[in-house]
GROMACS .gro file of C-alpha atoms in nm:
model
  465
    1SER     CA    1  -1.041  -1.537  -1.163
    2GLN     CA    2  -1.031  -1.965  -1.218
    3VAL     CA    3  -0.873  -2.162  -1.486
    4ALA     CA    4  -0.955  -2.504  -1.521
    5ILE     CA    5  -0.743  -2.757  -1.762
    6THR     CA    6  -0.917  -3.049  -1.897
    7GLN     CA    7  -0.798  -3.446  -1.983
    8LYS     CA    8  -0.955  -3.329  -2.318
    9PHE     CA    9  -0.734  -3.061  -2.391
   10VAL     CA   10  -0.444  -3.298  -2.222
   11ASP     CA   11  -0.541  -3.563  -2.450
   12TYR     CA   12  -0.485  -3.357  -2.697
   13ALA     CA   13  -0.180  -3.163  -2.661
   14THR     CA   14   0.038  -3.543  -2.593
   15ARG     CA   15  -0.118  -3.570  -2.946
   16GLU     CA   16   0.043  -3.241  -3.096
   17ILE     CA   17   0.375  -3.266  -2.918
   18THR     CA   18   0.434  -3.600  -2.878
   19PRO     CA   19   0.599  -3.581  -3.255
   20GLU     CA   20   0.869  -3.330  -3.122
   21VAL     CA   21   0.887  -3.556  -2.831
   22CYS     CA   22   0.983  -3.815  -3.036
   23GLU     CA   23   1.234  -3.571  -3.277
   24ALA     CA   24   1.380  -3.456  -2.998
   25ILE     CA   25   1.478  -3.826  -2.870
   26GLU     CA   26   1.608  -3.891  -3.213
   27SER     CA   27   1.815  -3.517  -3.210
   28ALA     CA   28   2.048  -3.643  -2.881
   29LYS     CA   29   2.417  -3.671  -2.945
   30ILE     CA   30   2.454  -4.052  -2.788
   31PRO     CA   31   2.818  -4.102  -2.676
   32ASP     CA   32   3.049  -4.307  -2.766
   33GLN     CA   33   3.103  -4.666  -2.557
   34LYS     CA   34   3.386  -4.860  -2.505
   35GLY     CA   35   3.457  -5.180  -2.335
   36LYS     CA   36   3.708  -5.514  -2.260
   37THR     CA   37   3.690  -5.885  -2.236
   38HIS     CA   38   4.033  -6.083  -2.148
   39SER     CA   39   4.101  -6.131  -2.446
   40LEU     CA   40   4.020  -5.790  -2.658
   41ASP     CA   41   3.909  -5.476  -2.646
   42TYR     CA   42   3.632  -5.295  -2.785
   43GLN     CA   43   3.448  -4.956  -2.891
   44VAL     CA   44   3.067  -4.861  -2.991
   45TYR     CA   45   3.076  -4.473  -3.199
   46ASN     CA   46   2.862  -4.304  -3.392
   47ILE     CA   47   2.538  -4.412  -3.257
   48ASP     CA   48   2.246  -4.240  -3.359
   49ILE     CA   49   1.855  -4.248  -3.333
   50SER     CA   50   1.756  -4.249  -3.699
   51LYS     CA   51   1.357  -4.317  -3.553
   52ALA     CA   52   1.133  -4.289  -3.294
   53SER     CA   53   0.790  -4.357  -3.227
   54ILE     CA   54   0.499  -4.343  -2.932
   55ALA     CA   55   0.219  -4.552  -3.019
   56ASN     CA   56   0.045  -4.467  -2.705
   57PRO     CA   57   0.143  -4.170  -2.532
   58SER     CA   58  -0.175  -4.057  -2.239
   59ILE     CA   59  -0.134  -3.776  -1.942
   60THR     CA   60  -0.344  -3.838  -1.708
   61PHE     CA   61  -0.357  -3.567  -1.359
   62SER     CA   62  -0.263  -3.746  -1.069
   63PRO     CA   63  -0.450  -3.589  -0.761
   64PRO     CA   64  -0.404  -3.376  -0.552
   65ASN     CA   65  -0.107  -3.235  -0.762
   66GLY     CA   66   0.084  -3.435  -1.043
   67LEU     CA   67   0.059  -3.590  -1.383
   68ASP     CA   68   0.130  -3.914  -1.441
   69LEU     CA   69   0.339  -3.939  -1.851
   70GLU     CA   70   0.344  -4.257  -1.999
   71PHE     CA   71   0.404  -4.321  -2.312
   72LYS     CA   72   0.365  -4.647  -2.434
   73GLY     CA   73   0.492  -4.852  -2.739
   74LEU     CA   74   0.785  -4.685  -2.795
   75VAL     CA   75   0.989  -4.792  -3.110
   76LEU     CA   76   1.382  -4.712  -3.153
   77SER     CA   77   1.578  -4.788  -3.470
   78GLY     CA   78   1.919  -4.673  -3.574
   79SER     CA   79   2.252  -4.769  -3.622
   80LEU     CA   80   2.641  -4.770  -3.561
   81ARG     CA   81   3.031  -4.836  -3.536
   82PHE     CA   82   3.232  -5.058  -3.334
   83TYR     CA   83   3.570  -5.178  -3.379
   84TRP     CA   84   3.787  -5.395  -3.143
   85ARG     CA   85   4.113  -5.550  -3.123
   86GLU     CA   86   4.282  -5.855  -2.976
   87HIS     CA   87   4.529  -5.751  -2.662
   88HIS     CA   88   4.767  -6.032  -2.752
   89TRP     CA   89   4.974  -6.028  -3.047
   90PRO     CA   90   4.942  -6.042  -3.392
   91HIS     CA   91   4.663  -5.799  -3.294
   92VAL     CA   92   4.400  -5.915  -3.505
   93HIS     CA   93   4.173  -5.620  -3.525
   94SER     CA   94   3.866  -5.543  -3.761
   95HIS     CA   95   3.528  -5.299  -3.781
   96GLY     CA   96   3.249  -5.221  -3.891
   97THR     CA   97   2.859  -5.137  -3.910
   98ALA     CA   98   2.540  -5.244  -3.751
   99THR     CA   99   2.226  -5.189  -3.739
  100TYR     CA  100   1.978  -5.211  -3.411
  101SER     CA  101   1.571  -5.156  -3.385
  102ILE     CA  102   1.360  -5.160  -3.051
  103ALA     CA  103   0.981  -5.252  -2.999
  104GLY     CA  104   0.750  -5.477  -2.815
  105ASN     CA  105   0.649  -5.362  -2.464
  106SER     CA  106   0.899  -5.094  -2.407
  107TYR     CA  107   0.778  -4.748  -2.272
  108VAL     CA  108   0.864  -4.469  -2.042
  109ALA     CA  109   0.733  -4.296  -1.763
  110ALA     CA  110   0.758  -4.021  -1.510
  111HIS     CA  111   0.562  -3.822  -1.303
  112LEU     CA  112   0.499  -3.407  -1.340
  113SER     CA  113   0.518  -3.201  -1.024
  114ILE     CA  114   0.279  -2.871  -1.035
  115GLN     CA  115   0.358  -2.595  -0.853
  116ILE     CA  116   0.301  -2.244  -0.796
  117GLU     CA  117   0.653  -1.995  -0.860
  118ASN     CA  118   0.617  -1.620  -0.844
  119GLY     CA  119   0.267  -1.606  -0.957
  120LYS     CA  120   0.287  -1.878  -1.264
  121PRO     CA  121   0.226  -2.238  -1.348
  122VAL     CA  122   0.594  -2.459  -1.287
  123VAL     CA  123   0.625  -2.849  -1.428
  124LYS     CA  124   0.920  -3.028  -1.299
  125CYS     CA  125   0.957  -3.420  -1.422
  126SER     CA  126   1.083  -3.689  -1.148
  127GLY     CA  127   1.201  -4.019  -1.135
  128ALA     CA  128   1.182  -4.075  -1.435
  129ILE     CA  129   1.203  -4.490  -1.589
  130THR     CA  130   1.234  -4.642  -1.951
  131ASN     CA  131   1.214  -4.969  -1.999
  132LEU     CA  132   1.361  -5.085  -2.366
  133ASP     CA  133   1.299  -5.426  -2.463
  134ASN     CA  134   1.396  -5.687  -2.763
  135LEU     CA  135   1.667  -5.474  -2.872
  136LYS     CA  136   1.813  -5.627  -3.192
  137ILE     CA  137   2.100  -5.548  -3.322
  138LYS     CA  138   2.268  -5.661  -3.674
  139ILE     CA  139   2.630  -5.710  -3.795
  140HIS     CA  140   2.667  -5.603  -4.167
  141GLY     CA  141   2.809  -5.859  -4.336
  142HIS     CA  142   2.980  -6.112  -4.046
  143ALA     CA  143   2.809  -6.371  -3.896
  144SER     CA  144   3.129  -6.532  -3.753
  145TRP     CA  145   3.088  -6.704  -3.352
  146LEU     CA  146   3.329  -6.325  -3.304
  147TYR     CA  147   3.144  -6.113  -3.438
  148ASN     CA  148   2.813  -6.297  -3.209
  149LEU     CA  149   3.020  -6.219  -2.867
  150LEU     CA  150   3.085  -5.841  -2.959
  151ILE     CA  151   2.718  -5.766  -2.976
  152LYS     CA  152   2.658  -5.975  -2.667
  153LEU     CA  153   2.924  -5.784  -2.540
  154PHE     CA  154   2.771  -5.384  -2.612
  155LYS     CA  155   2.426  -5.544  -2.630
  156ASN     CA  156   2.360  -5.446  -2.248
  157LYS     CA  157   2.527  -5.104  -2.328
  158ILE     CA  158   2.352  -4.987  -2.590
  159ARG     CA  159   2.020  -5.086  -2.408
  160HIS     CA  160   2.112  -4.864  -2.078
  161ILE     CA  161   2.234  -4.634  -2.292
  162LEU     CA  162   1.971  -4.554  -2.449
  163ASP     CA  163   1.726  -4.629  -2.169
  164SER     CA  164   1.942  -4.310  -1.950
  165LEU     CA  165   1.907  -4.130  -2.291
  166VAL     CA  166   1.525  -4.164  -2.334
  167SER     CA  167   1.469  -4.097  -1.974
  168ILE     CA  168   1.733  -3.762  -1.976
  169GLN     CA  169   1.564  -3.616  -2.291
  170LEU     CA  170   1.203  -3.650  -2.111
  171THR     CA  171   1.287  -3.451  -1.839
  172LYS     CA  172   1.477  -3.227  -2.019
  173ILE     CA  173   1.190  -3.153  -2.220
  174VAL     CA  174   0.983  -3.104  -1.908
  175ASN     CA  175   1.208  -2.953  -1.629
  176THR     CA  176   1.262  -2.656  -1.953
  177LYS     CA  177   1.164  -2.601  -2.258
  178VAL     CA  178   0.783  -2.651  -2.087
  179ASN     CA  179   0.821  -2.449  -1.848
  180LYS     CA  180   1.001  -2.185  -2.069
  181ALA     CA  181   0.636  -2.213  -2.254
  182LEU     CA  182   0.437  -2.109  -1.906
  183SER     CA  183   0.636  -1.900  -1.822
  184ALA     CA  184   0.522  -1.702  -2.089
  185PHE     CA  185   0.183  -1.704  -1.947
  186SER     CA  186   0.009  -1.360  -1.966
  187ALA     CA  187  -0.295  -1.244  -1.784
  188LEU     CA  188  -0.261  -0.900  -1.868
  189ILE     CA  189  -0.633  -0.763  -1.844
  190THR     CA  190  -0.683  -0.329  -1.965
  191LEU     CA  191  -0.902  -0.174  -1.877
  192PRO     CA  192  -0.932   0.145  -2.167
  193ILE     CA  193  -1.014   0.417  -1.873
  194PRO     CA  194  -0.936   0.637  -1.991
  195LYS     CA  195  -0.752   0.566  -2.308
  196ASP     CA  196  -0.469   0.767  -2.213
  197ASP     CA  197  -0.369   0.644  -1.883
  198PRO     CA  198  -0.576   0.287  -1.868
  199MET     CA  199  -0.541   0.046  -1.575
  200ILE     CA  200  -0.367  -0.328  -1.620
  201LEU     CA  201  -0.508  -0.595  -1.412
  202ASP     CA  202  -0.232  -0.836  -1.386
  203GLU     CA  203  -0.360  -1.234  -1.284
  204THR     CA  204  -0.121  -1.471  -1.139
  205VAL     CA  205  -0.157  -1.817  -0.951
  206THR     CA  206  -0.213  -1.839  -0.654
  207ASP     CA  207  -0.333  -2.186  -0.567
  208ILE     CA  208  -0.343  -2.487  -0.784
  209GLN     CA  209  -0.574  -2.815  -0.782
  210VAL     CA  210  -0.595  -3.089  -0.984
  211GLN     CA  211  -0.827  -3.325  -0.968
  212THR     CA  212  -0.965  -3.620  -1.141
  213GLN     CA  213  -1.124  -3.406  -1.417
  214GLY     CA  214  -0.896  -3.115  -1.441
  215ILE     CA  215  -0.669  -2.881  -1.340
  216ILE     CA  216  -0.826  -2.622  -1.153
  217ALA     CA  217  -0.552  -2.301  -1.173
  218THR     CA  218  -0.683  -1.984  -0.932
  219LEU     CA  219  -0.553  -1.641  -1.061
  220ARG     CA  220  -0.548  -1.253  -0.789
  221GLY     CA  221  -0.503  -0.914  -0.945
  222THR     CA  222  -0.302  -0.733  -0.904
  223THR     CA  223  -0.340  -0.362  -1.060
  224ASN     CA  224  -0.097  -0.070  -1.217
  225THR     CA  225  -0.143   0.246  -1.032
  226SER     CA  226  -0.149   0.527  -1.221
  227ALA     CA  227   0.074   0.851  -1.245
  228SER     CA  228  -0.234   1.080  -1.170
  229SER     CA  229  -0.333   0.882  -0.886
  230PRO     CA  230   0.006   0.836  -0.642
  231HIS     CA  231  -0.245   0.709  -0.412
  232PRO     CA  232  -0.381   0.345  -0.447
  233ALA     CA  233  -0.657   0.252  -0.372
  234LYS     CA  234  -0.763  -0.193  -0.230
  235TYR     CA  235  -1.104  -0.324  -0.310
  236PRO     CA  236  -1.186  -0.381   0.100
  237ILE     CA  237  -1.336  -0.686   0.006
  238SER     CA  238  -1.145  -1.043   0.023
  239PRO     CA  239  -1.248  -1.191  -0.240
  240PRO     CA  240  -1.434  -1.504  -0.265
  241ASN     CA  241  -1.390  -1.847  -0.360
  242ILE     CA  242  -1.520  -1.948  -0.697
  243SER     CA  243  -1.688  -2.350  -0.719
  244PRO     CA  244  -1.514  -2.540  -0.987
  245PRO     CA  245  -1.715  -2.568  -1.330
  246ALA     CA  246  -2.002  -2.863  -1.319
  247SER     CA  247  -1.761  -3.206  -1.472
  248THR     CA  248  -2.008  -3.289  -1.776
  249ALA     CA  249  -1.863  -2.880  -1.935
  250LEU     CA  250  -1.524  -3.011  -1.811
  251LYS     CA  251  -1.572  -3.303  -2.036
  252GLY     CA  252  -1.740  -3.082  -2.382
  253THR     CA  253  -1.391  -2.830  -2.361
  254HIS     CA  254  -1.066  -2.768  -2.377
  255ALA     CA  255  -1.022  -2.501  -2.106
  256VAL     CA  256  -1.266  -2.310  -1.847
  257ILE     CA  257  -1.197  -1.974  -1.717
  258GLN     CA  258  -1.440  -1.809  -1.485
  259VAL     CA  259  -1.331  -1.501  -1.419
  260SER     CA  260  -1.536  -1.412  -1.102
  261ASP     CA  261  -1.787  -0.974  -1.077
  262TYR     CA  262  -1.530  -0.957  -0.797
  263THR     CA  263  -1.248  -0.897  -1.063
  264LEU     CA  264  -1.414  -0.624  -1.193
  265ASN     CA  265  -1.576  -0.486  -0.907
  266SER     CA  266  -1.247  -0.416  -0.732
  267ALA     CA  267  -1.084  -0.283  -1.086
  268LEU     CA  268  -1.457  -0.011  -1.036
  269TYR     CA  269  -1.406   0.040  -0.697
  270ILE     CA  270  -1.035   0.138  -0.754
  271LEU     CA  271  -1.111   0.316  -1.025
  272PHE     CA  272  -1.355   0.499  -0.855
  273ALA     CA  273  -1.144   0.588  -0.540
  274GLN     CA  274  -0.919   0.729  -0.804
  275GLY     CA  275  -1.138   1.006  -0.992
  276ARG     CA  276  -1.177   0.812  -1.282
  277LEU     CA  277  -1.492   0.713  -1.377
  278GLU     CA  278  -1.686   1.052  -1.527
  279MET     CA  279  -1.770   1.146  -1.807
  280LEU     CA  280  -1.875   1.490  -2.011
  281LEU     CA  281  -2.166   1.456  -2.256
  282PRO     CA  282  -2.052   1.729  -2.523
  283SER     CA  283  -2.281   1.933  -2.636
  284GLN     CA  284  -2.394   1.847  -2.938
  285SER     CA  285  -2.583   1.504  -2.740
  286ILE     CA  286  -2.715   1.781  -2.516
  287GLN     CA  287  -2.852   1.984  -2.793
  288GLU     CA  288  -2.959   1.690  -3.002
  289ALA     CA  289  -3.173   1.624  -2.721
  290MET     CA  290  -3.330   1.847  -2.657
  291ASN     CA  291  -3.483   1.927  -2.967
  292ARG     CA  292  -3.569   1.493  -2.971
  293PHE     CA  293  -3.818   1.653  -2.661
  294PRO     CA  294  -4.189   1.642  -2.781
  295GLY     CA  295  -4.396   1.958  -2.746
  296ASN     CA  296  -4.155   2.187  -2.568
  297ASN     CA  297  -3.800   2.383  -2.626
  298THR     CA  298  -3.779   2.577  -2.326
  299ILE     CA  299  -3.521   2.433  -2.126
  300LEU     CA  300  -3.560   2.636  -1.749
  301ALA     CA  301  -3.668   3.002  -1.672
  302GLU     CA  302  -3.373   3.181  -1.434
  303ASP     CA  303  -3.488   3.343  -1.132
  304ASP     CA  304  -3.485   3.692  -1.400
  305GLY     CA  305  -3.696   3.569  -1.616
  306LYS     CA  306  -3.500   3.515  -1.879
  307LEU     CA  307  -3.528   3.188  -2.110
  308LEU     CA  308  -3.228   2.922  -2.199
  309ASN     CA  309  -3.388   2.748  -2.475
  310SER     CA  310  -3.147   2.436  -2.691
  311SER     CA  311  -2.919   2.657  -2.852
  312SER     CA  312  -2.771   2.732  -2.612
  313ILE     CA  313  -2.453   2.559  -2.524
  314VAL     CA  314  -2.497   2.273  -2.207
  315THR     CA  315  -2.271   1.984  -2.185
  316ILE     CA  316  -2.395   1.760  -1.847
  317LYS     CA  317  -2.075   1.595  -1.587
  318ILE     CA  318  -2.159   1.236  -1.492
  319ASN     CA  319  -2.006   1.177  -1.208
  320ALA     CA  320  -2.049   0.840  -0.976
  321THR     CA  321  -2.092   0.922  -0.647
  322GLU     CA  322  -2.030   0.533  -0.554
  323ALA     CA  323  -1.800   0.296  -0.640
  324PRO     CA  324  -1.997   0.137  -0.947
  325VAL     CA  325  -2.101  -0.275  -0.895
  326ILE     CA  326  -2.142  -0.490  -1.165
  327ASP     CA  327  -2.391  -0.810  -1.114
  328PHE     CA  328  -2.353  -1.161  -1.316
  329SER     CA  329  -2.720  -1.275  -1.278
  330ASN     CA  330  -3.032  -1.436  -1.503
  331ASP     CA  331  -2.766  -1.427  -1.836
  332THR     CA  332  -2.736  -1.078  -1.771
  333ALA     CA  333  -2.428  -0.920  -1.720
  334THR     CA  334  -2.528  -0.506  -1.609
  335ILE     CA  335  -2.361  -0.239  -1.383
  336LEU     CA  336  -2.523  -0.024  -1.109
  337ALA     CA  337  -2.393   0.334  -0.999
  338PRO     CA  338  -2.513   0.594  -0.800
  339VAL     CA  339  -2.455   0.933  -1.023
  340ASP     CA  340  -2.454   1.295  -1.009
  341ALA     CA  341  -2.548   1.441  -1.353
  342GLU     CA  342  -2.419   1.824  -1.374
  343PHE     CA  343  -2.619   2.034  -1.617
  344LEU     CA  344  -2.357   2.307  -1.705
  345LEU     CA  345  -2.445   2.598  -1.968
  346CYS     CA  346  -2.020   2.742  -2.045
  347ASN     CA  347  -1.855   2.569  -1.748
  348PHE     CA  348  -2.129   2.761  -1.495
  349SER     CA  349  -2.281   2.451  -1.220
  350LEU     CA  350  -2.706   2.543  -1.346
  351PHE     CA  351  -2.801   2.218  -1.109
  352THR     CA  352  -2.744   1.908  -1.011
  353LEU     CA  353  -2.956   1.583  -1.075
  354SER     CA  354  -2.874   1.237  -0.863
  355THR     CA  355  -3.053   0.939  -1.023
  356ASN     CA  356  -2.931   0.528  -0.984
  357ILE     CA  357  -2.803   0.426  -1.332
  358SER     CA  358  -2.800   0.070  -1.489
  359VAL     CA  359  -2.550  -0.012  -1.774
  360ALA     CA  360  -2.657  -0.357  -1.957
  361LEU     CA  361  -2.341  -0.483  -2.128
  362ARG     CA  362  -2.310  -0.777  -2.442
  363PHE     CA  363  -1.968  -1.032  -2.400
  364GLY     CA  364  -1.860  -1.138  -2.748
  365VAL     CA  365  -1.540  -1.273  -2.867
  366SER     CA  366  -1.380  -1.262  -3.226
  367PRO     CA  367  -0.982  -1.403  -3.384
  368ASN     CA  368  -0.724  -1.093  -3.288
  369GLU     CA  369  -0.677  -0.984  -3.604
  370THR     CA  370  -0.344  -0.784  -3.461
  371ASP     CA  371  -0.216  -1.114  -3.368
  372PRO     CA  372  -0.339  -1.418  -3.539
  373ARG     CA  373  -0.202  -1.673  -3.172
  374GLY     CA  374  -0.524  -1.595  -2.998
  375GLU     CA  375  -0.904  -1.422  -2.898
  376ILE     CA  376  -1.040  -1.120  -2.800
  377LEU     CA  377  -1.345  -1.098  -2.569
  378HIS     CA  378  -1.565  -0.812  -2.653
  379VAL     CA  379  -1.765  -0.631  -2.406
  380GLU     CA  380  -2.018  -0.366  -2.531
  381ILE     CA  381  -2.284  -0.137  -2.342
  382GLY     CA  382  -2.628  -0.242  -2.430
  383SER     CA  383  -2.901  -0.055  -2.269
  384VAL     CA  384  -2.916   0.249  -2.026
  385ALA     CA  385  -3.184   0.309  -1.708
  386PHE     CA  386  -3.239   0.547  -1.501
  387THR     CA  387  -3.463   0.560  -1.196
  388LYS     CA  388  -3.676   0.910  -1.177
  389PRO     CA  389  -3.332   1.160  -1.104
  390HIS     CA  390  -3.378   1.395  -0.831
  391VAL     CA  391  -3.286   1.780  -0.775
  392GLU     CA  392  -2.917   1.755  -0.542
  393HIS     CA  393  -2.887   2.086  -0.640
  394SER     CA  394  -2.938   2.440  -0.837
  395ASN     CA  395  -2.825   2.747  -0.880
  396VAL     CA  396  -3.150   2.838  -1.088
  397GLY     CA  397  -3.429   2.805  -0.937
  398TRP     CA  398  -3.652   2.551  -1.007
  399ILE     CA  399  -3.618   2.235  -1.224
  400TRP     CA  400  -3.854   2.084  -1.467
  401VAL     CA  401  -3.722   1.709  -1.368
  402ASP     CA  402  -3.909   1.528  -1.585
  403PHE     CA  403  -3.744   1.750  -1.916
  404PHE     CA  404  -3.414   1.700  -1.828
  405SER     CA  405  -3.422   1.317  -1.747
  406PHE     CA  406  -3.582   1.243  -2.079
  407VAL     CA  407  -3.264   1.477  -2.206
  408LEU     CA  408  -3.007   1.289  -2.027
  409HIS     CA  409  -3.146   0.954  -2.123
  410THR     CA  410  -3.164   1.099  -2.481
  411ALA     CA  411  -2.836   1.194  -2.458
  412ILE     CA  412  -2.693   0.904  -2.309
  413ASP     CA  413  -2.843   0.652  -2.557
  414LEU     CA  414  -2.676   0.934  -2.847
  415VAL     CA  415  -2.309   0.882  -2.686
  416VAL     CA  416  -2.263   0.475  -2.653
  417PRO     CA  417  -2.230   0.479  -2.998
  418ALA     CA  418  -1.876   0.637  -2.928
  419ILE     CA  419  -1.830   0.467  -2.590
  420ASN     CA  420  -1.895   0.114  -2.751
  421SER     CA  421  -1.635   0.229  -3.059
  422TYR     CA  422  -1.425   0.405  -2.824
  423ILE     CA  423  -1.398   0.033  -2.596
  424LYS     CA  424  -1.409  -0.216  -2.866
  425GLU     CA  425  -1.081  -0.307  -2.897
  426GLY     CA  426  -1.140  -0.552  -2.607
  427MET     CA  427  -0.953  -0.794  -2.410
  428SER     CA  428  -0.691  -1.045  -2.492
  429ILE     CA  429  -0.844  -1.405  -2.336
  430PRO     CA  430  -0.544  -1.526  -2.148
  431SER     CA  431  -0.301  -1.779  -2.331
  432VAL     CA  432  -0.019  -1.917  -2.275
  433GLU     CA  433   0.261  -1.909  -2.648
  434GLY     CA  434   0.215  -2.198  -2.888
  435ILE     CA  435  -0.163  -2.242  -2.761
  436VAL     CA  436  -0.403  -2.048  -2.910
  437PRO     CA  437  -0.806  -2.049  -2.815
  438ARG     CA  438  -1.070  -2.105  -3.094
  439ASN     CA  439  -1.393  -2.174  -3.069
  440THR     CA  440  -1.461  -2.005  -2.750
  441THR     CA  441  -1.822  -1.970  -2.623
  442LEU     CA  442  -1.911  -1.704  -2.305
  443SER     CA  443  -2.175  -1.800  -2.039
  444ILE     CA  444  -2.310  -1.582  -1.735
  445GLY     CA  445  -2.425  -1.656  -1.399
  446ASN     CA  446  -2.323  -1.715  -1.047
  447ASN     CA  447  -2.208  -1.397  -1.004
  448VAL     CA  448  -1.910  -1.549  -1.285
  449LEU     CA  449  -1.878  -1.483  -1.647
  450LYS     CA  450  -1.732  -1.841  -1.747
  451ILE     CA  451  -1.536  -1.858  -2.108
  452SER     CA  452  -1.532  -2.220  -2.249
  453THR     CA  453  -1.273  -2.247  -2.525
  454GLU     CA  454  -1.064  -2.490  -2.689
  455VAL     CA  455  -0.728  -2.470  -2.884
  456GLN     CA  456  -0.510  -2.504  -3.120
  457VAL     CA  457  -0.113  -2.579  -3.054
  458ASN     CA  458   0.098  -2.469  -3.227
  459VAL     CA  459   0.407  -2.653  -3.320
  460SER     CA  460   0.576  -2.434  -3.400
  461GLU     CA  461   0.587  -2.197  -3.130
  462SER     CA  462   0.486  -2.502  -2.898
  463LEU     CA  463   0.630  -2.602  -2.565
  464ILE     CA  464   0.902  -2.834  -2.716
  465VAL     CA  465   1.046  -2.530  -2.903
   0.00000   0.00000   0.00000
């Protein structure tokens, strides 16, 4: 699978989290400052940042493995208290309050590198640089030459401590809180086959490439082992490379997820190898299918001449004889599988028909009703088709193939609604905590299912909280 993050999403996310970045700066603790000259000692304390704002925040892609962050138009304002005392007798001293402001061409910039650790993306901030321009300090109630001297004494200290504080806060936000959110990235896909022992695909990030149009992450899946099948199978072919989405597709949405048919084919192969691809059609659907056959109500005649009719308890067990294959092409998704359909009467094997089955799938997306933080990808069975069956073996002599082909096809059509109800819960679209998929659209072609989505950043659960 592949996930592409676009510049449109980065711009949106940057705007959404900028107020939280400013709040983190405002809540930072600033240490007291001390100094001395040849004639006096001074102390600046209770320094706070009452207001921080960023006029022009931006994050852009920096190939091959990073992002460039630049927050221009950084404005800070706050207050402080000061105390001074002369060295010599009579040790004249005083104290007071002041306010400060920083505006103009102030900015903070950093490079964010993207790496992979334990199958998850990790962002590291390095080289954060802050340039605070046009610092102004106003002392309340005093205008003498001495207080102007005091301002000159600690003005540079205040600028340097604020420079350092903004850089440290930005680095801290990225290296701790952003990565804490990324560590919660979940790409668990549950295939409810069977429902009491579902297969779980765990997608991990194996490669990340930063391009000028977006970040392209490649994911590879592993599966849990079934308790009833202690010898897990491994898909015998290597996963193909997925071409990145076209640049035009990346301009129009926040993210593009491409799921290769390899993902589902490997899962189907493992399910087949573990003997979990078996379906038993209930006798009720068989009898109803028989009743729908036009004309003749006879099922088969045994060698001794006895007749069986639609009132008999007949079931059909369907087994894949080879691993099914799913095909994503021509805007459709189809599962193709050779199967044996064994007709049983009270658990006695009557005969087996062999055929190739094709199952058309429909995909859709809906809000997650149990978890408002995401959307659900739904899969539904559409039409089912068979090739003309042939008799694999028979314990009852001659078989009316056309009749039982009709029965098999009709019985499956009758149970498809039950199967769709069985799988209706769907699969969660992979997401990061606080980043919610919205307005998702689907398309199929070139052996991939493409999921294009915009997202909503929930600040209360965001990367910063």
